[in-house]
Amino acid sequence: MAAVLLFGILAVPVAAGALAFRARSRRAMEAINLIGFAALLLLAVALAAQVLRAGSVSIWNGFLAADSLSALVVLLTAFVALACSIYAVGYFRDDERNHVFETDVLRRATISSLHQYYSLTPLFVFAMLLVALANNLGVMWIAIEATTLASVFLISFYGRATSIEAAWKYAIIGGVGLSMALFGTILTYYSAHHLVETETLAGLNWSVLVLNAPQFDKTTMKLAFILILLGYGTKAGIAPMHTWKPDAYSEAPVPVAAMLAAAVLNCALYGLIRFYVLTTKCLGPPFASHLLIIFGLLSVGVAVPFVLVQRSFRRLLAYSSIDHGGIMILGLGFGGALGALGMLLHLTFHSITKPLLFFCAGNVEQHLRSDLFRRAKGGIIHSMPVSGPIFLMATLAVTGTPPFSMFQSEFTILRAGFGGANFFPAILMIVLLVAIFIGFLVHIAKLVLGADPGLPPADSCPWKKYSLIGLASVVVVLGFWLPGPLFELIQDAARVVRGE
Amino acid sequence: MITLMAAFVLVLQIAMVGQRWLVTNIRVFAAQSFLLAGIANTIAYFNHAPHLYIAAFLTLSLKAVLLPVVLERLVKRIDIGQEIAPLVNVPLSLLISGGLTTVGYVVADSFHHPEDLVSPASLGRNTLAVAISLFLIGFYMMITRRKAIMQVLALLSLENGLFLAAISLTYGMPLIVELGIFFDLLVAVMVLGILVYRIKETFDSMDVSKLSRLRG
């Protein structure tokens, strides 16, 4: 059973990618993606149920393994992938209608652009799933690097000068960052190699390393963790290594940007958490905590001025993502039972809420043919009766306003901060979050509300409309009711983070 | 023997910093990778680590032959100016590289455990220092080079430093990880190569400092 699940989760996206590559028509590609990701979500739910019932599962001598933390990340990745694939159908059809692609008589350019999206996206998702399921830290690094490589051409998708610029920065900054993470992985291996059998593959397996972590070489492990934090922090877009993020998020097609923000962020943080557990077991909590708190506060702080004076709403979302990455890092840094729980709750809620914000922004951008605030004269709500209000609601949800779920997770993280005697960072975090809330809300309210500028009505595409309404209902429900099994899974994953 | 070869690797890296011509730079990188394969072979032979032969072979075929050929073709195809035009002038760059090498030695020193004689690190402490220096100098090159293709080359030489660190510290990573890293490297160079080509087509230049339209 476990073997079928783990293998199936990795095989489904590969198969979907290959089939989409062979497909001839747009309709076929859309169907393959939808069916593939729906099947993936079912498998991910089954895996989570299996892990909850029977504990961790592994196959092939522990080459692939899933504990509750991996199961949570797989579940969220599958959810985001499905939501994005539903939205993508409407999004790219509208792109085609707006003549965004260079077209020749036979529509060949359009089809080849769509080919690129529909066959690279499953590969991209496959790499993310492998990150969560690989037990070997070296293989995990390879998978994270693969997420970068698979998404470079998705970012340069539109072929504009600016999108090529964004893709280049993404590839180069990501490449350098990940080389630091590789160095950190090598050093971890070195600090452990006198304990476990090195010549075999299992020498880098997390499940083996975690048992021996207290005997690791301490100096080496310190350096290793710093390198890992810088490396996977770059991938997660933690300040000051965040510079690729606004460019990539504003230039990529909306479904890709949503996946980068809601799923890749999780994978990078997942990699960081695995090393965090090893480091705290080896050196005790303070060393990692101090570093994490500094980087977390820096990320939240860096986001503030850019949110306040932002000119483009797509870039605004990127700074929001830097801010949320920082909040999660802070949760990890505050530590303790509450910190770990708050961080994972935030990770979950963020993955579910963020795509909604991206979809709204995408609808408005396609409507206005621009993502600059000054091009919009306000009053979007008059021409977009669905996207407009949901955009406002999603903004409130993402900035952590009650009753939405992200308020609960941010509150949990703050309680961890105050409980763990991190008064100053926690107070600073509140101040910065309030500033971001104000900036964000003012921008989006100005965009959505106001007098009718007389734009033609939009919001007619059913794919875009219903993916928005569906996801919005999930976000609303989540504010009041977190399903029991999901909460159990998160609690269980929090125990993994604390190394129990 | 290993230390001598490692020293040559470092010399080549610094030569790359001081080099003005693009094609020569690619060839220096090829020579560096060739030496690295030699080091891997030597370590494999003396320490009975058979899987390192495979890593050595891959280094030789990929980094010393295939990638340089691909990169040189790319240079010819897009017909760019040969000179590199770094942001920092050559003498100062060389001085900084020297400084970075010192840093490498200081950092490597903290790994030295005199009591721990069986550790491979005691065998190649100099090698580790060289590896860290390669990494830092590669990093420095990334920052100061304007030509897109030079950044790719700097990334590759940085990766060479990592490979050297891996073989000198632990006789290499487990084989499947090593294979995966090589595969990633190959794909990365292909992806970056295509991007370089498109940058050239779109901006009519390879100067990445022209990529500055996205701000804020």
XYZ file of C-alpha atoms in Angstrom:
716
model
C 0.000 0.000 0.000
C 2.683 2.459 1.064
C 4.796 1.527 -1.954
C 1.903 2.139 -4.323
C 1.159 5.506 -2.738
C 4.710 6.864 -2.696
C 5.475 5.586 -6.167
C 2.123 6.765 -7.507
C 2.553 10.285 -6.147
C 5.805 10.647 -8.056
C 4.667 8.778 -11.162
C 1.410 10.661 -11.786
C 2.946 14.086 -12.548
C 5.681 12.540 -14.713
C 3.048 10.686 -16.715
C 0.921 13.825 -16.984
C 3.910 15.804 -18.235
C 4.817 13.194 -20.832
C 1.234 12.878 -22.059
C 0.784 16.645 -22.281
C 3.993 16.801 -24.294
C 2.527 14.346 -26.797
C -0.901 15.966 -26.874
C -1.946 17.762 -30.042
C -4.765 20.066 -28.959
C -5.245 22.599 -26.200
C -8.281 20.775 -24.862
C -6.337 17.526 -24.460
C -3.513 19.259 -22.592
C -5.960 20.940 -20.224
C -7.759 17.671 -19.550
C -4.515 15.782 -18.884
C -3.369 18.395 -16.383
C -6.707 18.541 -14.585
C -7.110 14.776 -14.334
C -3.457 14.294 -13.368
C -3.524 16.813 -10.539
C -6.934 15.650 -9.297
C -5.570 12.100 -9.086
C -2.480 13.470 -7.355
C -4.564 15.207 -4.709
C -6.466 11.972 -4.018
C -3.182 10.080 -3.629
C -1.833 12.818 -1.362
C -4.905 12.611 0.859
C -4.529 8.827 0.972
C -0.872 9.209 1.958
C -1.753 11.656 4.719
C -4.405 9.231 6.024
C -1.942 6.358 5.891
C 0.724 8.343 7.767
C -1.796 9.448 10.400
C -2.948 5.888 10.917
C 0.283 3.937 10.765
C 3.144 6.407 11.243
C 5.946 7.014 8.761
C 6.162 4.918 5.642
C 9.170 4.225 3.460
C 10.079 2.170 0.404
C 13.208 1.056 -1.439
C 15.353 0.689 1.668
C 14.288 4.072 2.924
C 15.155 5.903 -0.299
C 11.681 7.427 -0.356
C 10.105 8.076 3.013
C 7.160 10.061 4.313
C 6.542 11.144 7.872
C 3.770 13.541 8.835
C 5.823 16.591 7.827
C 6.437 15.222 4.325
C 2.798 14.184 4.045
C 1.699 17.716 4.934
C 3.979 19.291 2.324
C 2.874 16.768 -0.319
C -0.767 17.459 0.487
C -0.335 21.227 0.194
C 1.671 20.924 -3.024
C -1.020 18.748 -4.581
C -3.747 21.148 -3.464
C -1.990 24.191 -4.897
C -1.192 22.345 -8.133
C -4.835 21.380 -8.640
C -6.151 24.872 -7.854
C -3.634 26.412 -10.251
C -4.425 23.950 -13.028
C -8.142 24.770 -12.822
C -7.426 28.491 -12.914
C -4.838 28.068 -15.671
C -7.470 26.781 -18.116
C -9.372 30.057 -17.993
C -6.268 32.190 -17.690
C -4.560 30.899 -20.813
C -7.790 30.901 -22.823
C -8.133 34.586 -21.998
C -4.494 35.139 -22.910
C -5.203 33.568 -26.273
C -8.275 35.748 -26.726
C -6.207 38.825 -25.878
C -3.574 37.797 -28.468
C -0.770 37.695 -25.939
C 1.073 34.945 -27.814
C 2.703 35.652 -31.135
C 0.442 33.894 -33.563
C 0.855 32.642 -37.069
C -1.904 31.447 -39.349
C -2.029 27.963 -37.923
C -1.992 29.056 -34.241
C 1.200 27.051 -33.911
C 2.933 29.556 -31.648
C 0.022 29.448 -29.232
C 0.047 25.676 -29.096
C 3.793 25.544 -28.524
C 3.540 28.083 -25.696
C 0.792 26.023 -24.104
C 2.849 22.883 -24.633
C 5.616 24.500 -22.673
C 3.320 25.341 -19.776
C 1.367 22.098 -19.657
C 4.377 19.789 -19.900
C 6.819 21.735 -17.697
C 4.339 22.335 -14.873
C 3.898 18.637 -14.024
C 7.687 18.233 -14.017
C 7.941 21.229 -11.719
C 5.364 19.623 -9.403
C 7.208 16.301 -9.574
C 10.411 17.978 -8.385
C 8.548 19.588 -5.468
C 7.043 16.247 -4.443
C 10.455 14.589 -4.613
C 11.796 17.249 -2.230
C 9.253 16.170 0.363
C 9.596 12.424 -0.200
C 13.367 11.996 -0.597
C 14.885 10.712 2.602
C 18.429 11.310 1.417
C 19.498 14.916 1.978
C 21.623 14.860 -1.175
C 18.671 13.721 -3.272
C 16.571 16.401 -1.597
C 19.104 19.014 -2.727
C 18.979 17.657 -6.267
C 15.192 17.894 -6.235
C 15.231 21.498 -4.990
C 17.686 22.405 -7.731
C 15.377 20.622 -10.167
C 12.461 22.834 -9.103
C 14.571 25.837 -10.159
C 15.534 24.312 -13.485
C 11.990 23.207 -14.306
C 10.563 26.644 -13.606
C 13.097 28.890 -15.395
C 11.285 28.602 -18.722
C 7.937 28.963 -17.021
C 9.080 32.358 -15.745
C 10.380 33.470 -19.143
C 7.110 32.156 -20.616
C 5.956 35.396 -22.252
C 9.363 36.019 -23.845
C 9.338 39.739 -23.075
C 12.657 41.420 -22.327
C 11.598 41.831 -18.725
C 10.571 38.198 -18.326
C 13.928 37.011 -19.655
C 15.602 39.353 -17.196
C 13.517 37.896 -14.383
C 14.290 34.312 -15.445
C 18.013 35.047 -15.604
C 18.104 36.561 -12.127
C 16.027 33.667 -10.801
C 18.341 31.058 -12.321
C 21.608 32.724 -11.309
C 20.658 33.814 -7.790
C 18.970 30.459 -7.218
C 22.013 28.625 -8.573
C 24.453 30.438 -6.305
C 22.164 30.055 -3.305
C 21.730 26.362 -3.858
C 25.459 25.846 -4.271
C 25.776 27.166 -0.712
C 23.128 24.690 0.371
C 25.085 21.908 -1.325
C 28.196 22.964 0.576
C 26.142 22.837 3.765
C 24.931 19.348 2.860
C 28.503 18.186 2.226
C 29.600 19.592 5.592
C 26.689 17.880 7.362
C 27.734 14.627 5.747
C 31.293 15.258 6.896
C 30.293 16.080 10.457
C 28.438 12.765 10.595
C 30.644 10.515 8.530
C 32.667 9.114 11.409
C 29.443 7.809 12.951
C 27.459 6.202 10.187
C 28.494 4.047 7.291
C 29.574 6.538 4.641
C 30.085 4.430 1.568
C 26.435 3.531 1.373
C 23.534 5.665 0.300
C 22.008 5.551 3.776
C 24.880 7.708 5.097
C 22.946 10.813 4.079
C 19.466 9.592 4.974
C 17.729 12.004 7.294
C 16.098 9.203 9.275
C 19.563 7.763 10.000
C 21.243 11.116 10.651
C 18.617 12.298 13.101
C 19.328 9.369 15.413
C 23.032 10.226 15.544
C 22.731 14.010 15.507
C 23.882 14.590 19.117
C 27.293 13.094 18.295
C 27.947 15.246 15.224
C 31.025 17.407 15.013
C 29.832 20.694 16.507
C 32.009 23.265 14.722
C 31.282 21.751 11.343
C 27.574 21.608 12.033
C 27.508 25.319 12.904
C 29.054 26.263 9.581
C 26.817 23.778 7.793
C 23.657 25.284 9.224
C 24.689 28.830 8.313
C 25.309 27.722 4.726
C 22.016 25.810 4.606
C 20.140 28.800 5.987
C 21.663 31.077 3.353
C 21.135 28.508 0.596
C 17.601 27.309 1.198
C 16.788 30.813 2.467
C 17.645 32.103 -1.006
C 15.240 29.590 -2.502
C 12.572 30.596 0.009
C 13.213 34.275 -0.724
C 14.266 35.248 2.785
C 15.825 38.728 2.988
C 18.505 39.732 2.041
C 18.517 36.979 -0.610
C 15.013 37.860 -1.804
C 15.865 40.070 -4.788
C 14.782 37.571 -7.447
C 11.324 37.232 -5.995
C 9.438 40.402 -7.073
C 10.807 40.041 -10.612
C 9.926 36.383 -10.965
C 6.475 36.756 -9.397
C 5.493 39.686 -11.549
C 6.788 38.292 -14.853
C 5.679 34.656 -14.631
C 2.174 33.656 -15.754
C -0.191 33.841 -12.777
C -0.597 30.072 -12.173
C 3.194 29.678 -12.134
C 3.647 32.648 -9.797
C 1.020 31.195 -7.474
C 2.842 27.875 -7.409
C 6.158 29.599 -6.712
C 4.630 31.531 -3.840
C 2.505 28.819 -2.282
C 4.326 25.568 -3.021
C 8.026 26.194 -3.727
C 8.261 28.303 -0.575
C 7.072 25.264 1.406
C 9.657 23.019 -0.218
C 12.522 25.398 0.565
C 11.363 25.764 4.159
C 10.924 21.998 4.362
C 14.588 21.566 3.419
C 15.555 24.122 6.038
C 13.443 22.380 8.716
C 15.179 19.040 8.096
C 18.544 20.640 8.812
C 17.110 22.699 11.661
C 16.142 19.476 13.448
C 19.659 18.060 13.007
C 21.242 21.314 14.172
C 19.135 21.731 17.303
C 19.772 18.099 18.233
C 23.491 18.654 17.814
C 23.953 22.150 19.250
C 20.818 22.824 21.269
C 18.107 25.297 20.237
C 19.721 28.744 20.867
C 22.218 28.708 18.001
C 19.691 28.082 15.229
C 17.000 30.162 16.936
C 19.044 33.360 17.057
C 19.943 33.140 13.391
C 16.367 32.368 12.372
C 14.933 35.262 14.387
C 17.389 37.706 12.815
C 16.629 36.574 9.262
C 12.899 36.396 9.956
C 12.708 39.936 11.306
C 14.863 41.171 8.439
C 12.474 39.638 5.891
C 9.368 41.088 7.494
C 11.154 44.429 7.856
C 12.416 44.552 4.267
C 8.892 43.967 2.998
C 7.450 47.010 4.814
C 8.797 49.952 2.744
C 8.285 48.097 -0.532
C 4.677 47.310 0.336
C 4.003 50.910 1.344
C 5.259 52.544 -1.855
C 4.560 49.743 -4.310
C 3.451 50.666 -7.841
C 2.489 47.246 -9.178
C 0.066 44.854 -7.554
C 1.875 41.760 -8.823
C 5.085 42.907 -7.119
C 3.062 43.753 -4.026
C 2.170 40.072 -3.765
C 5.841 39.126 -3.957
C 6.679 41.356 -0.996
C 3.768 39.831 0.876
C 5.334 36.440 0.213
C 8.720 37.636 1.535
C 6.884 38.879 4.610
C 5.147 35.522 5.159
C 8.376 33.585 4.616
C 9.827 35.790 7.350
C 6.909 35.088 9.682
C 7.362 31.331 9.253
C 11.109 31.617 9.891
C 10.288 33.628 13.028
C 7.916 30.892 14.186
C 10.665 28.329 13.728
C 13.102 30.609 15.535
C 10.831 31.269 18.523
C 10.709 27.501 18.865
C 8.998 25.450 21.521
C 5.774 23.576 20.989
C 3.849 26.717 20.033
C 6.471 28.040 17.640
C 6.641 24.839 15.616
C 2.865 24.475 15.592
C 2.319 28.118 14.646
C 4.842 27.885 11.857
C 3.216 24.815 10.306
C -0.282 26.256 10.705
C 0.924 29.388 8.963
C 2.528 27.314 6.214
C -0.755 25.490 5.648
C -3.011 28.555 5.720
C -0.604 30.533 3.553
C -0.557 27.806 0.885
C -4.330 27.810 0.714
C -4.899 31.582 0.849
C -2.046 32.869 -1.324
C -3.174 31.318 -4.632
C -6.531 33.074 -4.206
C -4.796 36.432 -4.017
C -2.757 35.616 -7.116
C -5.840 34.534 -9.070
C -7.616 37.807 -8.211
C -4.567 39.810 -9.210
C -4.366 37.796 -12.426
C -7.989 38.531 -13.289
C -7.551 42.235 -12.680
C -4.310 42.288 -14.662
C -5.887 40.544 -17.647
C -8.799 42.951 -17.454
C -6.652 46.098 -17.309
C -3.787 44.696 -19.447
C -1.426 46.093 -16.859
C -0.353 45.461 -13.301
C 0.387 49.081 -12.390
C -1.812 50.851 -9.859
C -1.704 54.130 -11.749
C -3.182 52.545 -14.881
C -6.176 51.470 -12.853
C -8.524 54.285 -11.992
C -10.047 52.377 -9.092
C -13.582 51.055 -9.052
C -12.685 47.602 -10.321
C -15.644 46.307 -8.365
C -18.072 47.816 -10.900
C -16.718 45.887 -13.864
C -15.662 42.809 -11.900
C -18.437 41.918 -9.474
C -16.787 38.604 -8.513
C -13.032 39.223 -8.594
C -13.281 42.658 -6.962
C -14.894 41.698 -3.636
C -12.912 38.456 -3.420
C -9.696 40.444 -3.982
C -10.555 42.574 -0.955
C -11.472 39.533 1.094
C -8.271 37.702 0.141
C -6.274 40.800 1.090
C -7.839 40.804 4.535
C -7.216 37.067 4.849
C -3.557 37.279 3.826
C -2.742 40.218 6.089
C -3.920 38.171 9.065
C -7.211 39.854 9.925
C -9.603 37.907 12.118
C -11.708 35.825 11.546
C -9.503 34.455 8.773
C -7.231 31.548 9.588
C -3.909 33.351 9.161
C -4.764 35.470 12.171
C -4.802 32.317 14.290
C -1.417 31.125 13.065
C 0.227 34.542 13.433
C -1.253 34.774 16.915
C 0.169 31.348 17.797
C 3.604 32.419 16.580
C 3.402 35.632 18.623
C 2.417 33.675 21.715
C 5.453 31.454 21.145
C 7.564 34.615 20.988
C 6.233 36.089 24.211
C 6.237 32.707 25.971
C 9.841 32.043 24.978
C 11.038 35.393 26.343
C 11.606 36.869 22.903
C 9.728 40.050 23.839
C 11.570 42.483 21.650
C 11.390 40.479 18.379
C 7.717 39.686 19.013
C 6.794 43.342 19.581
C 8.798 44.384 16.523
C 6.955 41.721 14.529
C 3.576 43.159 15.584
C 4.601 46.684 14.568
C 5.881 45.557 11.181
C 2.820 43.415 10.507
C 0.524 46.328 11.258
C 2.481 48.508 8.823
C 2.189 45.857 6.112
C -1.516 45.459 6.825
C -2.118 49.182 6.382
C -0.064 49.480 3.202
C -1.597 46.411 1.628
C -5.164 47.312 2.448
C -4.854 50.916 1.266
C -3.438 49.812 -2.089
C -6.024 47.128 -2.776
C -8.963 49.172 -1.447
C -8.015 52.025 -3.778
C -7.830 49.580 -6.650
C -11.115 47.809 -5.980
C -13.374 50.496 -4.542
C -14.286 53.933 -5.857
C -16.304 55.490 -8.647
C -17.045 53.477 -11.774
C -14.349 54.278 -14.402
C -16.608 52.805 -17.087
C -14.651 49.701 -18.034
C -16.483 46.954 -19.927
C -17.752 44.138 -17.685
C -15.395 41.196 -17.136
C -15.641 38.045 -14.997
C -17.429 36.089 -17.694
C -15.013 33.161 -18.028
C -16.525 30.323 -15.956
C -13.159 28.591 -15.306
C -11.685 31.715 -13.758
C -14.879 32.610 -11.920
C -15.580 29.247 -10.322
C -11.973 28.469 -9.393
C -12.034 31.818 -7.572
C -15.347 31.213 -5.812
C -14.387 27.646 -4.891
C -11.064 28.623 -3.382
C -12.614 31.613 -1.630
C -15.146 29.335 0.070
C -12.335 27.064 1.269
C -10.567 30.116 2.744
C -13.733 31.298 4.495
C -14.557 27.860 5.893
C -10.980 27.439 7.100
C -11.396 30.587 9.181
C -14.024 28.882 11.298
C -13.369 25.202 11.010
C -10.090 23.350 10.615
C -10.858 19.681 9.830
C -9.802 17.403 12.696
C -7.543 15.027 10.734
C -5.721 17.959 9.097
C -5.067 19.518 12.498
C -3.842 16.156 13.781
C -1.467 15.926 10.830
C -0.138 19.436 11.533
C 0.325 18.663 15.227
C 2.139 15.480 14.330
C 4.357 17.374 11.890
C 5.105 19.927 14.617
C 6.421 17.060 16.730
C 8.770 16.155 13.873
C 10.004 19.766 13.767
C 10.754 19.613 17.475
C 12.633 16.370 16.918
C 10.416 14.121 19.000
C 50.734 14.751 -4.775
C 47.107 15.632 -4.156
C 48.134 18.866 -2.507
C 50.270 19.755 -5.512
C 47.422 19.126 -7.909
C 45.033 21.063 -5.711
C 47.483 23.953 -5.728
C 47.446 23.910 -9.514
C 43.662 23.971 -9.464
C 43.796 27.084 -7.322
C 46.364 28.700 -9.619
C 44.069 28.069 -12.565
C 41.139 29.607 -10.716
C 43.160 32.756 -10.036
C 44.292 32.713 -13.661
C 40.635 32.784 -14.602
C 40.174 35.906 -12.516
C 43.117 37.553 -14.252
C 42.131 36.438 -17.739
C 40.709 38.874 -20.237
C 39.584 36.576 -23.039
C 36.426 34.577 -22.967
C 37.558 31.522 -24.925
C 40.778 31.255 -22.919
C 38.673 31.359 -19.800
C 36.617 28.419 -20.969
C 39.814 26.489 -21.692
C 41.247 27.319 -18.291
C 38.059 25.939 -16.794
C 38.461 22.749 -18.855
C 42.034 22.342 -17.616
C 40.898 22.885 -14.051
C 38.238 20.204 -14.387
C 40.814 17.867 -15.919
C 43.063 18.299 -12.868
C 40.089 17.768 -10.599
C 39.356 14.459 -12.296
C 43.007 13.559 -11.671
C 42.661 14.358 -7.976
C 39.500 12.266 -7.736
C 41.309 9.351 -9.414
C 44.260 9.617 -7.059
C 42.057 9.681 -3.980
C 40.056 6.758 -5.345
C 43.249 4.747 -5.887
C 44.952 5.423 -2.561
C 41.870 5.228 -0.378
C 40.094 2.369 -2.102
C 36.945 4.320 -2.850
C 35.906 2.712 -6.134
C 32.806 4.862 -6.650
C 35.082 7.893 -6.972
C 36.378 6.506 -10.278
C 32.921 7.039 -11.702
C 32.793 10.591 -10.361
C 36.253 11.194 -11.829
C 35.184 9.827 -15.179
C 32.078 12.016 -15.193
C 34.109 15.086 -14.271
C 36.463 14.348 -17.112
C 33.834 13.723 -19.747
C 31.334 16.381 -18.673
C 33.243 19.256 -17.163
C 36.551 18.918 -18.992
C 35.216 18.033 -22.455
C 31.484 18.327 -23.047
C 30.603 21.573 -21.259
C 33.591 23.561 -22.551
C 32.794 22.433 -26.099
C 29.153 23.440 -25.669
C 30.110 26.807 -24.204
C 32.661 27.529 -26.929
C 30.053 26.746 -29.558
C 27.672 29.097 -27.848
C 30.304 31.840 -27.882
C 30.941 31.296 -31.598
C 27.269 31.107 -32.428
C 26.267 34.341 -30.797
C 29.437 35.976 -32.026
C 30.091 38.202 -29.071
C 32.982 40.469 -28.324
C 35.776 38.434 -26.863
C 36.841 40.678 -24.064
C 35.303 40.204 -20.663
C 35.105 43.749 -19.340
C 34.951 43.059 -15.604
C 33.546 45.585 -13.181
C 36.720 45.583 -11.065
C 40.114 45.910 -12.719
C 42.448 42.927 -12.952
C 45.179 43.809 -10.401
C 42.613 44.585 -7.720
C 40.719 41.384 -8.564
C 43.908 39.360 -8.165
C 44.554 40.999 -4.829
C 41.028 40.200 -3.654
C 41.416 36.592 -4.816
C 44.567 36.374 -2.734
C 42.650 37.656 0.250
C 39.862 35.136 -0.327
C 42.435 32.325 -0.449
C 43.677 33.386 2.973
C 40.115 33.285 4.245
C 39.826 29.780 2.797
C 42.865 28.661 4.770
C 41.604 30.198 7.996
C 38.199 28.529 7.640
C 39.732 25.167 6.719
C 41.894 25.360 9.821
C 38.847 25.129 12.058
C 38.156 21.651 10.667
C 41.545 20.360 11.694
C 41.468 17.865 14.537
C 45.018 16.795 15.386
C 43.786 13.857 17.470
C 41.629 12.494 14.675
C 44.181 10.895 12.360
C 41.860 8.545 10.527
C 39.743 11.403 9.273
C 40.256 12.051 5.607
C 40.367 15.767 6.356
C 43.764 15.352 7.990
C 44.932 13.858 4.716
C 43.778 16.778 2.659
C 43.619 19.830 4.848
C 45.258 21.887 2.143
C 42.827 20.467 -0.346
C 39.921 21.634 1.742
C 41.429 25.102 2.007
C 41.773 25.145 -1.770
C 38.168 24.003 -2.133
C 36.867 26.793 0.068
C 39.026 29.315 -1.792
C 37.662 28.072 -5.125
C 34.168 28.505 -3.795
C 34.820 32.050 -2.576
C 36.668 33.155 -5.709
C 33.923 31.663 -7.878
C 31.469 33.667 -5.840
C 33.526 36.799 -6.341
C 33.634 36.205 -10.096
C 29.859 35.830 -10.211
C 29.448 39.240 -8.669
C 31.997 41.135 -10.732
C 31.492 39.686 -14.188
C 29.126 41.378 -16.564
C 28.983 38.917 -19.432
C 26.207 36.396 -18.948
C 28.365 33.524 -20.122
C 31.109 34.398 -17.633
C 28.577 34.118 -14.840
C 27.741 30.626 -16.026
C 31.441 29.798 -16.035
C 31.886 31.250 -12.550
C 28.972 29.134 -11.323
C 30.650 26.056 -12.788
C 33.992 26.800 -11.162
C 32.195 27.375 -7.881
C 30.700 23.907 -8.342
C 34.235 22.592 -8.943
C 35.150 23.918 -5.513
C 32.257 22.009 -4.005
C 33.288 18.819 -5.755
C 36.812 19.212 -4.409
C 35.437 19.786 -0.911
C 33.282 16.669 -1.178
C 36.108 14.391 -2.298
C 38.664 15.775 0.124
C 36.378 15.701 3.168
C 34.457 12.478 2.714
C 35.805 10.742 -0.424
C 32.793 12.034 -2.282
C 29.083 11.858 -1.688
C 27.149 8.613 -2.146
C 27.195 7.636 -5.798
C 23.556 8.297 -6.628
C 23.822 11.805 -5.163
C 26.957 12.426 -7.206
C 25.180 11.246 -10.354
C 22.197 13.440 -9.606
C 24.400 16.481 -9.089
C 26.108 15.895 -12.439
C 22.761 15.527 -14.147
C 21.532 18.750 -12.554
C 24.700 20.512 -13.652
C 24.233 19.370 -17.228
C 20.616 20.521 -17.324
C 21.551 23.794 -15.639
C 24.150 24.594 -18.286
C 21.661 23.779 -21.036
C 18.978 25.957 -19.458
C 21.391 28.824 -18.846
C 22.803 28.425 -22.366
C 19.359 28.838 -23.894
C 18.740 31.848 -21.656
C 22.054 33.433 -22.671
C 21.035 32.972 -26.280
C 17.688 34.639 -25.660
C 19.265 37.488 -23.705
C 21.535 38.099 -26.677
C 18.567 38.021 -29.075
C 16.416 40.315 -26.967
C 18.938 42.816 -25.655
C 21.454 42.490 -28.496
C 24.130 42.186 -25.835
C 25.346 39.802 -23.186
C 25.997 42.476 -20.641
C 23.855 41.478 -17.681
C 24.158 44.943 -16.178
C 21.688 45.905 -18.921
C 19.149 43.656 -17.238
C 17.914 46.373 -14.957
C 14.404 47.231 -15.991
C 12.787 45.492 -13.053
C 13.099 47.480 -9.863
C 11.366 48.086 -6.569
